[in-house]
Amino acid sequence: MEPQKEARTSPALVARPPGASRSQRLSEEERREGGASLVASTLDAEADSASAEGLWELPVEPAERRPECSRCSRPQKVCLCPFLPVHPLHISTHLYIIQHPAEENKVLRTVPLLAACLPQDKCKVKIGRRFSEERDVELSTVCRKSSTLILYPGAEATDLEEFILDSPVYPSTIIIIDGTWSQAKDIFYKNSLFRLPKQVQLKTSVSSQYVIRMQPTNTCLSTLECAAVALSILEKNSHIQETLLRPLQALCSFQLQHGAQIRLSKEYLLKNGLYPKPMPRNKRKLRKMELLMNSVKI
Ligand SMILES: [Zn+2]
């Protein structure tokens, strides 16, 4: 199932928070399938390491984990490599994904698919919530360059397509935050570094194809979709968007065929009176919901 033997998502490119061990990073899927007891026993073993001297000599059964494809990071049985380009796409833009630590453990994460489609030196994933100039010199240098953009929607953001028409410096790097909307907001506003680059947004009427995770509106795009649209604009090549979305479409159709339900957006559910939870009491939240129902951009 795997046309290329080479592992594309190099761990060296993924900056992990200090102390995060594999045992703490088991995916939800693994937990569901009995991984939880393995996690507990591994963590217990770590905690009791002082009293466990000598036990290390005993033969240990290898931990049973579902083997993961080294290229697409999907379980081998549902490897998506046949839907990835045979060779990484040729791009000149550098992409930095700032990933909230909670995203890394999600079963249906899209960033490994994105990284597998791009050259290793053009797609870097940084995991964390807080980034400072002292702790991340590379990122701070990137954020200070006039040719770096950050994709984060809002009143301050310029439409990417309009921006490149007028910009005297052609963008060389784009930063995208990967997380839920509230996680992304927290990362953007609590790290002053991310307000240094020019803030851009995508003006797109494309509905998200990532139908198996709930998005606030039909036009809220997943990180992979955002990267696909942004890169195709920056590289002036619509083929990039098609290629990057192919594995996502395959992932969604596979999940749907295997019992996943289409997660309709909050906007759709509200407009059609299908929203399953009671309306919030908090006035600000209620106002947000009303705006969503009336499709006013928030
Ligand atoms: Zn694969």
XYZ file of C-alpha atoms and ligand atoms in Angstrom:
299
model
C 0.000 0.000 0.000
C 2.938 2.334 0.450
C 4.538 3.436 -2.802
C 7.429 5.245 -1.127
C 9.555 3.702 1.557
C 10.980 6.976 2.725
C 9.372 8.489 5.825
C 8.306 12.024 5.016
C 7.239 13.298 8.394
C 10.576 13.498 10.062
C 10.341 13.686 13.857
C 13.195 16.176 13.682
C 10.864 18.692 12.066
C 8.292 18.359 14.795
C 9.197 20.362 17.849
C 7.688 18.499 20.770
C 7.064 20.030 24.183
C 9.748 18.873 26.582
C 8.820 15.749 28.525
C 6.072 14.563 26.171
C 6.738 10.871 25.843
C 5.161 8.472 23.397
C 3.204 6.876 26.238
C 1.516 10.219 26.927
C 0.765 10.757 23.280
C -1.261 7.662 22.454
C -4.128 8.536 20.163
C -7.783 8.300 21.122
C -8.057 5.394 18.720
C -5.404 3.469 20.602
C -7.060 4.277 23.911
C -10.374 2.956 22.635
C -8.702 -0.213 21.581
C -7.223 -1.015 24.938
C -4.286 1.362 24.816
C -5.440 3.024 28.026
C -4.273 0.176 30.218
C -0.911 0.282 28.489
C -0.656 4.005 29.150
C -1.556 3.564 32.789
C 0.945 0.792 33.283
C 3.706 2.696 31.489
C 3.086 5.826 33.529
C 2.903 3.827 36.752
C 6.138 2.152 35.814
C 7.735 5.559 35.276
C 6.471 6.844 38.610
C 7.681 3.767 40.434
C 11.033 3.688 38.704
C 12.916 4.097 41.966
C 11.458 0.913 43.430
C 11.610 -1.000 40.163
C 15.382 -1.466 40.033
C 16.253 -4.919 38.867
C 12.892 -5.491 37.212
C 14.272 -4.098 33.953
C 16.137 -7.359 33.443
C 12.865 -9.288 33.141
C 11.604 -10.065 29.628
C 8.824 -7.675 28.668
C 6.076 -8.336 26.168
C 6.205 -5.740 23.397
C 3.450 -3.118 23.752
C 0.699 -3.911 21.284
C 0.070 -0.873 19.131
C -1.650 -0.629 15.828
C 1.187 -0.239 13.316
C 1.203 3.222 11.783
C 2.273 4.065 8.262
C 5.478 6.081 8.482
C 4.531 8.339 5.604
C 0.898 9.323 6.211
C 0.729 8.455 9.961
C -2.537 6.569 9.437
C -2.959 3.018 10.755
C -1.377 0.751 8.107
C -4.687 -0.915 7.263
C -6.194 2.422 6.276
C -3.041 3.980 4.847
C -3.778 6.940 2.573
C -0.474 6.898 0.687
C -2.124 5.857 -2.613
C -3.876 9.256 -2.525
C -0.701 11.230 -1.887
C 1.454 12.586 -4.706
C 4.279 10.193 -5.633
C 6.807 13.005 -5.165
C 6.444 15.947 -2.781
C 4.931 18.991 -4.456
C 7.330 21.603 -5.753
C 6.681 24.796 -3.835
C 8.764 27.821 -2.994
C 6.653 28.968 -0.010
C 7.684 27.873 3.481
C 4.801 26.707 5.622
C 4.872 26.755 9.430
C 2.082 24.936 11.233
C 1.677 26.020 14.855
C -0.127 23.067 16.351
C -1.983 23.117 19.659
C -0.764 20.089 21.698
C -4.325 18.658 21.829
C -4.426 18.377 18.013
C -1.507 15.994 17.957
C -3.535 13.256 19.657
C -6.625 13.501 17.496
C -7.293 10.387 15.454
C -8.451 12.265 12.392
C -5.705 14.818 12.191
C -4.967 16.368 8.830
C -1.503 17.865 9.356
C 0.457 14.592 8.829
C -1.303 14.248 5.456
C -0.321 17.792 4.552
C 3.299 17.248 5.643
C 3.442 14.038 3.610
C 2.562 15.960 0.423
C 5.186 18.693 0.855
C 8.999 18.764 0.868
C 10.341 18.372 4.414
C 12.204 21.665 4.322
C 9.050 23.542 3.272
C 6.649 22.318 5.956
C 7.531 22.605 9.623
C 5.239 21.707 12.483
C 5.780 23.374 15.863
C 3.760 22.004 18.739
C 2.938 24.162 21.725
C 0.782 26.864 23.230
C 3.365 29.477 24.065
C 6.250 30.605 21.887
C 8.752 33.239 22.890
C 11.659 34.929 21.163
C 14.149 33.403 23.616
C 12.810 29.872 23.414
C 12.238 29.718 19.708
C 14.852 31.740 17.890
C 14.028 30.205 14.493
C 10.333 31.061 14.751
C 11.086 34.519 16.023
C 13.392 35.186 13.039
C 10.639 33.939 10.705
C 8.002 36.158 12.352
C 10.212 39.243 12.006
C 10.728 38.854 8.264
C 8.680 41.234 6.137
C 7.903 38.397 3.723
C 6.147 36.281 6.389
C 2.362 36.120 6.653
C 0.113 34.646 9.308
C -3.252 33.217 8.341
C -5.729 34.251 10.986
C -9.133 35.712 10.121
C -10.417 38.903 11.679
C -11.036 42.594 11.188
C -7.294 43.287 10.982
C -6.679 40.647 8.318
C -6.273 41.427 4.621
C -7.588 39.070 1.992
C -4.614 36.995 0.810
C -5.352 37.355 -2.895
C -5.663 41.141 -2.639
C -2.559 41.342 -0.485
C -0.257 39.661 -2.978
C -1.443 41.995 -5.737
C -0.311 45.093 -3.814
C 2.566 43.815 -1.702
C 6.008 45.162 -2.622
C 7.614 42.039 -1.075
C 6.317 38.713 -2.325
C 5.454 36.443 0.643
C 7.972 33.634 1.227
C 6.486 32.097 4.372
C 3.016 31.530 5.764
C 2.125 30.537 9.320
C -1.097 28.613 10.016
C -2.434 27.739 13.484
C -3.811 24.216 13.880
C -6.393 23.729 16.617
C -10.053 24.285 17.411
C -11.248 27.859 16.981
C -10.786 28.664 20.661
C -7.344 27.036 20.811
C -6.235 28.943 17.723
C -7.545 32.188 19.209
C -5.634 31.574 22.430
C -2.412 30.857 20.530
C -2.794 33.899 18.292
C -3.624 36.449 20.984
C -1.364 35.178 23.773
C 1.838 35.050 21.725
C 2.995 38.519 20.739
C 5.307 36.908 18.157
C 2.334 35.985 15.981
C 1.214 39.561 15.667
C 4.461 40.597 13.999
C 3.766 39.088 10.548
C 1.155 40.544 8.216
C -2.241 39.040 9.093
C -4.144 37.583 6.144
C -7.319 35.604 5.638
C -8.895 33.539 2.905
C -11.940 34.874 1.187
C -13.502 31.648 0.150
C -16.995 30.462 -0.432
C -15.813 26.855 -0.672
C -17.622 24.570 1.756
C -15.403 22.472 3.943
C -14.984 18.939 2.639
C -13.890 17.822 6.050
C -17.372 16.703 6.967
C -16.522 14.352 9.787
C -15.421 16.956 12.338
C -17.816 19.697 13.309
C -16.847 23.138 12.050
C -18.582 26.314 13.258
C -19.818 27.132 9.744
C -19.841 25.356 6.399
C -17.110 27.629 5.131
C -14.748 27.092 8.086
C -11.891 25.124 6.654
C -9.673 22.512 8.278
C -5.949 23.251 8.580
C -5.199 21.111 5.551
C -7.842 22.914 3.496
C -6.538 26.328 4.609
C -3.003 25.326 3.632
C -4.232 23.938 0.303
C -6.075 27.159 -0.602
C -3.314 29.482 0.697
C -0.512 27.616 -1.078
C -2.374 27.461 -4.361
C -2.857 31.257 -4.182
C 0.759 31.961 -3.204
C 2.177 29.551 -5.758
C -0.402 30.626 -8.380
C -1.157 26.981 -9.088
C -4.617 25.486 -8.532
C -3.231 21.980 -9.057
C -1.682 22.268 -5.550
C -5.126 22.628 -3.992
C -6.498 19.585 -5.832
C -3.503 17.436 -4.897
C -3.543 18.416 -1.231
C -7.283 17.818 -0.901
C -7.221 14.351 -2.475
C -6.111 12.485 0.697
C -8.660 14.441 2.768
C -11.463 13.429 0.422
C -10.274 9.814 0.614
C -10.113 9.991 4.417
C -13.650 11.381 4.664
C -15.171 8.918 2.223
C -13.446 6.024 3.992
C -14.700 7.185 7.398
C -18.216 7.691 6.060
C -18.264 4.224 4.489
C -17.242 2.827 7.846
C -19.996 4.345 9.893
C -18.785 7.879 10.637
C -21.599 10.388 10.527
C -21.486 13.616 8.615
C -20.952 16.351 11.195
C -23.118 19.163 9.988
C -21.852 22.603 10.881
C -23.276 24.499 13.834
C -24.563 27.068 11.339
C -26.545 24.422 9.439
C -27.942 22.861 12.610
C -29.011 26.224 14.036
C -30.626 27.410 10.822
C -32.595 24.216 10.488
C -33.663 23.990 14.104
C -31.560 20.849 14.597
C -29.071 22.167 17.151
C -29.018 19.398 19.764
C -28.076 21.453 22.849
C -30.021 24.118 24.754
C -29.176 27.660 23.720
C -26.529 29.252 25.959
C -27.595 31.520 28.827
C -24.527 33.664 28.554
C -25.605 36.745 26.575
C -22.373 37.051 24.609
C -22.501 33.387 23.542
C -26.194 33.691 22.679
C -25.475 36.745 20.533
C -22.768 34.774 18.716
C -25.228 31.966 18.006
C -27.778 34.451 16.682
C -25.168 35.974 14.403
C -24.266 32.514 13.168
C -27.935 31.794 12.472
C -28.171 34.966 10.451
C -24.873 34.206 8.711
C -23.221 37.403 9.806
C -19.468 37.041 9.764
C -18.158 36.839 13.329
Zn 0.485 5.652 4.406
